[in-house]
Amino acid sequence: MPVLRSAFIALSRNRNLRSFAEKSSIGNKLSSRFVAGLEISDAMRVAESVNRQGMHVTLDSLGESVTSEAEAHKAAGVYHRLLDEIAARKLNSNVSVKLTQMGLTLDPQLAGTIAESLAEHARSTGNFVRIDMEDSSLTQITMDIVRRIHAKPGLNSAIGIVIQSYLYRSQADVEQLIADGIRIRLCKGAYKEPPEVAFPKKSDVDANYLKLTWMLLQSPVYHGIATHDEKVIEATKSFARQHGIAPSRFEFQMLYGVRRDLQRQLIADGYNVRVYVPFGREWYPYFMRRLAERPANVFFIAKNLLRK
Ligand SMILES: Cc1cc2nc3c(=O)[nH]c(=O)nc-3n(C[C@H](O)[C@H](O)[C@H](O)COP(=O)(O)OP(=O)(O)OC[C@H]3O[C@@H](n4cnc5c(N)ncnc54)[C@H](O)[C@@H]3O)c2cc1C
């Protein structure tokens, strides 16, 4: 793993810096490139604007690893409000949820119950809950929870999962999830993982991403190809063309503020695009992972800040 990437991932876990950054107004300004704002109203405004550009949205209320049951319920409350607001405003948006924010590391049963109630709520408004994937110590329990909820009567179209191509286990997981008929978002993976569980070389992560993409595109389920990698996007488009897979059968997904040119181009070419829109006060770890992916973003953000 390149030194800068490791450094930013280490910084993403630094509590003092986090607490300072999230409270400072300059920090909030810095993060605005990748984060919609601090409040639900900010998320609604951005979602409406993204929808107007012809793109779908998934909303992420930022926050990870709560330390009490009360905090988990509070975080779930925000998602219930989001589902109601999305329905009331007729937005084209679903929600993305981290199970650690729902108490996974305190009590997996608590996180499972909360996720199920969110899936029930989503079903009642014709919506969908995507469970984000976190570090590899949580992959199996996340799979178990999503598969259990998906198997409940009426919930099969209300919940989906994320798979990371950097993990060795992902091919087997994709096979299992396709057999279950569960919607998958495929990404490369954003956490720091040891070579025992994840491909250390980026070229292997990319090759596995393509292999898994072929599996998803050939399955009858509607999946999300979540990447800003132009080579992967081009390869996906040509694979779909060659195999007669219509653009309506899958979607590309990208992060808010990243490669907006590419997002617009895909829409113009007739593809479905979903933008992942995070918001909330706990933006620091998310923001630092975005810097880890592309350390040049530091200069880019600093330049924009000076311009304002
Ligand atoms: C919609 C969505 C949801 C995601 N959900 C999860 C999840 O649940 N769990 C998880 O572990 N990871 C998640 N990720 C993050 C993902 O795992 C990668 O860390 C991230 O997308 C960067 O990988 P890439 O596929 O864009 O390819 P890379 O090979 O990293 O990048 C390809 C090119 O994309 C551009 N690019 C990539 N990242 C940035 C950036 N931050 N800023 C500017 N340009 C950039 C650059 O031009 C780069 O050269 C998600 C990503 C997306 C798009």
PDB file of C-alpha atoms in Angstrom, residues 107-245:
ATOM      1  CA  ASP A 107     -24.395  -6.329  19.691  1.00  0.00           C
ATOM      2  CA  PRO A 108     -24.956  -7.888  16.251  1.00  0.00           C
ATOM      3  CA  GLN A 109     -28.545  -8.664  17.158  1.00  0.00           C
ATOM      4  CA  LEU A 110     -29.240  -4.983  17.803  1.00  0.00           C
ATOM      5  CA  ALA A 111     -27.785  -4.017  14.400  1.00  0.00           C
ATOM      6  CA  GLY A 112     -29.763  -6.795  12.727  1.00  0.00           C
ATOM      7  CA  THR A 113     -33.036  -5.693  14.307  1.00  0.00           C
ATOM      8  CA  ILE A 114     -32.459  -2.068  13.342  1.00  0.00           C
ATOM      9  CA  ALA A 115     -31.501  -2.999   9.767  1.00  0.00           C
ATOM     10  CA  GLU A 116     -34.623  -5.118   9.477  1.00  0.00           C
ATOM     11  CA  SER A 117     -36.853  -2.279  10.680  1.00  0.00           C
ATOM     12  CA  LEU A 118     -35.234   0.023   8.106  1.00  0.00           C
ATOM     13  CA  ALA A 119     -35.849  -2.569   5.375  1.00  0.00           C
ATOM     14  CA  GLU A 120     -39.509  -2.848   6.516  1.00  0.00           C
ATOM     15  CA  HIS A 121     -39.837   0.917   6.386  1.00  0.00           C
ATOM     16  CA  ALA A 122     -38.206   1.037   2.937  1.00  0.00           C
ATOM     17  CA  ARG A 123     -40.561  -1.646   1.672  1.00  0.00           C
ATOM     18  CA  SER A 124     -43.575   0.328   2.913  1.00  0.00           C
ATOM     19  CA  THR A 125     -42.496   3.354   0.850  1.00  0.00           C
ATOM     20  CA  GLY A 126     -41.296   1.351  -2.168  1.00  0.00           C
ATOM     21  CA  ASN A 127     -37.667   2.060  -1.345  1.00  0.00           C
ATOM     22  CA  PHE A 128     -34.420   0.170  -0.729  1.00  0.00           C
ATOM     23  CA  VAL A 129     -31.673   0.005   1.915  1.00  0.00           C
ATOM     24  CA  ARG A 130     -28.095  -0.664   0.878  1.00  0.00           C
ATOM     25  CA  ILE A 131     -25.883  -2.020   3.633  1.00  0.00           C
ATOM     26  CA  ASP A 132     -22.370  -0.601   3.130  1.00  0.00           C
ATOM     27  CA  MET A 133     -19.403  -2.915   3.678  1.00  0.00           C
ATOM     28  CA  GLU A 134     -16.837  -2.010   6.342  1.00  0.00           C
ATOM     29  CA  ASP A 135     -13.553  -3.674   7.314  1.00  0.00           C
ATOM     30  CA  SER A 136     -12.948  -7.393   6.761  1.00  0.00           C
ATOM     31  CA  SER A 137     -13.560  -8.355  10.402  1.00  0.00           C
ATOM     32  CA  LEU A 138     -17.233  -7.524   9.699  1.00  0.00           C
ATOM     33  CA  THR A 139     -17.708  -9.091   6.258  1.00  0.00           C
ATOM     34  CA  GLN A 140     -19.167 -12.390   7.441  1.00  0.00           C
ATOM     35  CA  ILE A 141     -21.567 -10.918   9.988  1.00  0.00           C
ATOM     36  CA  THR A 142     -22.709  -8.310   7.448  1.00  0.00           C
ATOM     37  CA  MET A 143     -23.368 -11.079   4.906  1.00  0.00           C
ATOM     38  CA  ASP A 144     -25.277 -13.084   7.514  1.00  0.00           C
ATOM     39  CA  ILE A 145     -27.481 -10.154   8.531  1.00  0.00           C
ATOM     40  CA  VAL A 146     -28.305  -9.103   4.965  1.00  0.00           C
ATOM     41  CA  ARG A 147     -29.053 -12.675   3.854  1.00  0.00           C
ATOM     42  CA  ARG A 148     -31.324 -13.236   6.870  1.00  0.00           C
ATOM     43  CA  ILE A 149     -33.307 -10.040   6.227  1.00  0.00           C
ATOM     44  CA  HIS A 150     -33.488 -10.690   2.483  1.00  0.00           C
ATOM     45  CA  ALA A 151     -34.996 -14.130   3.156  1.00  0.00           C
ATOM     46  CA  LYS A 152     -37.891 -12.647   5.186  1.00  0.00           C
ATOM     47  CA  PRO A 153     -41.241 -12.577   3.381  1.00  0.00           C
ATOM     48  CA  GLY A 154     -41.706  -9.329   1.462  1.00  0.00           C
ATOM     49  CA  LEU A 155     -38.224  -7.948   2.145  1.00  0.00           C
ATOM     50  CA  ASN A 156     -36.307  -9.423  -0.775  1.00  0.00           C
ATOM     51  CA  SER A 157     -36.409  -6.238  -2.843  1.00  0.00           C
ATOM     52  CA  ALA A 158     -35.823  -3.888   0.103  1.00  0.00           C
ATOM     53  CA  ILE A 159     -32.214  -4.738   1.024  1.00  0.00           C
ATOM     54  CA  GLY A 160     -28.862  -5.105  -0.719  1.00  0.00           C
ATOM     55  CA  ILE A 161     -25.181  -5.353   0.123  1.00  0.00           C
ATOM     56  CA  VAL A 162     -21.690  -4.202  -0.935  1.00  0.00           C
ATOM     57  CA  ILE A 163     -18.806  -6.437  -2.041  1.00  0.00           C
ATOM     58  CA  GLN A 164     -15.163  -5.301  -2.178  1.00  0.00           C
ATOM     59  CA  SER A 165     -12.958  -6.651  -4.971  1.00  0.00           C
ATOM     60  CA  TYR A 166      -9.793  -6.407  -2.828  1.00  0.00           C
ATOM     61  CA  LEU A 167     -10.883  -9.354  -0.661  1.00  0.00           C
ATOM     62  CA  TYR A 168      -9.927 -12.904  -1.696  1.00  0.00           C
ATOM     63  CA  ARG A 169     -13.260 -14.194  -0.418  1.00  0.00           C
ATOM     64  CA  SER A 170     -15.360 -11.922  -2.643  1.00  0.00           C
ATOM     65  CA  GLN A 171     -15.781 -14.278  -5.576  1.00  0.00           C
ATOM     66  CA  ALA A 172     -17.341 -16.920  -3.329  1.00  0.00           C
ATOM     67  CA  ASP A 173     -19.499 -14.243  -1.675  1.00  0.00           C
ATOM     68  CA  VAL A 174     -20.710 -12.982  -5.050  1.00  0.00           C
ATOM     69  CA  GLU A 175     -21.620 -16.538  -6.090  1.00  0.00           C
ATOM     70  CA  GLN A 176     -23.617 -16.960  -2.888  1.00  0.00           C
ATOM     71  CA  LEU A 177     -25.382 -13.604  -3.164  1.00  0.00           C
ATOM     72  CA  ILE A 178     -26.261 -14.107  -6.824  1.00  0.00           C
ATOM     73  CA  ALA A 179     -27.757 -17.494  -5.929  1.00  0.00           C
ATOM     74  CA  ASP A 180     -29.813 -15.717  -3.252  1.00  0.00           C
ATOM     75  CA  GLY A 181     -30.875 -12.992  -5.728  1.00  0.00           C
ATOM     76  CA  ILE A 182     -29.439 -10.179  -3.590  1.00  0.00           C
ATOM     77  CA  ARG A 183     -28.555  -6.837  -5.163  1.00  0.00           C
ATOM     78  CA  ILE A 184     -24.831  -6.087  -4.939  1.00  0.00           C
ATOM     79  CA  ARG A 185     -22.854  -2.860  -5.147  1.00  0.00           C
ATOM     80  CA  LEU A 186     -19.361  -3.773  -6.260  1.00  0.00           C
ATOM     81  CA  CYS A 187     -16.496  -1.514  -5.127  1.00  0.00           C
ATOM     82  CA  LYS A 188     -12.733  -1.973  -4.809  1.00  0.00           C
ATOM     83  CA  GLY A 189     -12.634  -1.458  -1.027  1.00  0.00           C
ATOM     84  CA  ALA A 190     -11.619   1.507   1.103  1.00  0.00           C
ATOM     85  CA  TYR A 191     -10.093   0.034   4.285  1.00  0.00           C
ATOM     86  CA  LYS A 192      -6.581  -1.044   5.176  1.00  0.00           C
ATOM     87  CA  GLU A 193      -6.484  -4.831   4.970  1.00  0.00           C
ATOM     88  CA  PRO A 194      -3.649  -7.317   5.605  1.00  0.00           C
ATOM     89  CA  PRO A 195      -2.284  -9.530   2.777  1.00  0.00           C
ATOM     90  CA  GLU A 196      -3.842 -12.562   4.489  1.00  0.00           C
ATOM     91  CA  VAL A 197      -7.310 -11.367   3.427  1.00  0.00           C
ATOM     92  CA  ALA A 198      -6.848  -8.876   0.586  1.00  0.00           C
ATOM     93  CA  PHE A 199      -4.825  -8.560  -2.622  1.00  0.00           C
ATOM     94  CA  PRO A 200      -1.880  -6.288  -1.782  1.00  0.00           C
ATOM     95  CA  LYS A 201      -1.350  -5.319  -5.444  1.00  0.00           C
ATOM     96  CA  LYS A 202      -3.718  -2.800  -7.028  1.00  0.00           C
ATOM     97  CA  SER A 203      -3.489  -4.576 -10.389  1.00  0.00           C
ATOM     98  CA  ASP A 204      -4.917  -7.729  -8.754  1.00  0.00           C
ATOM     99  CA  VAL A 205      -7.719  -5.724  -7.109  1.00  0.00           C
ATOM    100  CA  ASP A 206      -8.578  -4.234 -10.506  1.00  0.00           C
ATOM    101  CA  ALA A 207      -8.451  -7.610 -12.281  1.00  0.00           C
ATOM    102  CA  ASN A 208     -10.724  -9.117  -9.646  1.00  0.00           C
ATOM    103  CA  TYR A 209     -13.074  -6.146 -10.018  1.00  0.00           C
ATOM    104  CA  LEU A 210     -13.502  -6.959 -13.714  1.00  0.00           C
ATOM    105  CA  LYS A 211     -13.991 -10.652 -13.047  1.00  0.00           C
ATOM    106  CA  LEU A 212     -16.704  -9.931 -10.471  1.00  0.00           C
ATOM    107  CA  THR A 213     -18.330  -7.334 -12.746  1.00  0.00           C
ATOM    108  CA  TRP A 214     -18.771 -10.001 -15.465  1.00  0.00           C
ATOM    109  CA  MET A 215     -20.464 -12.237 -12.900  1.00  0.00           C
ATOM    110  CA  LEU A 216     -22.832  -9.457 -11.839  1.00  0.00           C
ATOM    111  CA  LEU A 217     -23.741  -8.387 -15.357  1.00  0.00           C
ATOM    112  CA  GLN A 218     -24.658 -11.922 -16.361  1.00  0.00           C
ATOM    113  CA  SER A 219     -26.917 -12.440 -13.362  1.00  0.00           C
ATOM    114  CA  PRO A 220     -30.612 -11.529 -13.603  1.00  0.00           C
ATOM    115  CA  VAL A 221     -30.399  -9.116 -10.641  1.00  0.00           C
ATOM    116  CA  TYR A 222     -29.970  -5.297 -10.912  1.00  0.00           C
ATOM    117  CA  HIS A 223     -26.511  -4.482  -9.516  1.00  0.00           C
ATOM    118  CA  GLY A 224     -24.361  -1.380  -9.013  1.00  0.00           C
ATOM    119  CA  ILE A 225     -20.886  -1.003 -10.502  1.00  0.00           C
ATOM    120  CA  ALA A 226     -19.350   1.528  -8.088  1.00  0.00           C
ATOM    121  CA  THR A 227     -16.118   2.956  -9.422  1.00  0.00           C
ATOM    122  CA  HIS A 228     -14.514   6.065 -10.942  1.00  0.00           C
ATOM    123  CA  ASP A 229     -12.021   3.953 -12.844  1.00  0.00           C
ATOM    124  CA  GLU A 230     -12.485   4.885 -16.495  1.00  0.00           C
ATOM    125  CA  LYS A 231     -10.841   1.683 -17.758  1.00  0.00           C
ATOM    126  CA  VAL A 232     -13.249  -0.436 -15.719  1.00  0.00           C
ATOM    127  CA  ILE A 233     -16.214   1.654 -16.845  1.00  0.00           C
ATOM    128  CA  GLU A 234     -15.235   1.312 -20.515  1.00  0.00           C
ATOM    129  CA  ALA A 235     -14.707  -2.439 -20.128  1.00  0.00           C
ATOM    130  CA  THR A 236     -18.103  -2.773 -18.434  1.00  0.00           C
ATOM    131  CA  LYS A 237     -19.821  -0.864 -21.219  1.00  0.00           C
ATOM    132  CA  SER A 238     -18.230  -2.952 -23.946  1.00  0.00           C
ATOM    133  CA  PHE A 239     -18.896  -6.251 -22.134  1.00  0.00           C
ATOM    134  CA  ALA A 240     -22.569  -5.276 -21.804  1.00  0.00           C
ATOM    135  CA  ARG A 241     -22.743  -4.296 -25.481  1.00  0.00           C
ATOM    136  CA  GLN A 242     -21.101  -7.529 -26.656  1.00  0.00           C
ATOM    137  CA  HIS A 243     -23.443  -9.672 -24.572  1.00  0.00           C
ATOM    138  CA  GLY A 244     -26.632  -7.796 -25.365  1.00  0.00           C
ATOM    139  CA  ILE A 245     -27.063  -6.550 -21.778  1.00  0.00           C
TER     140      ILE A 245
END
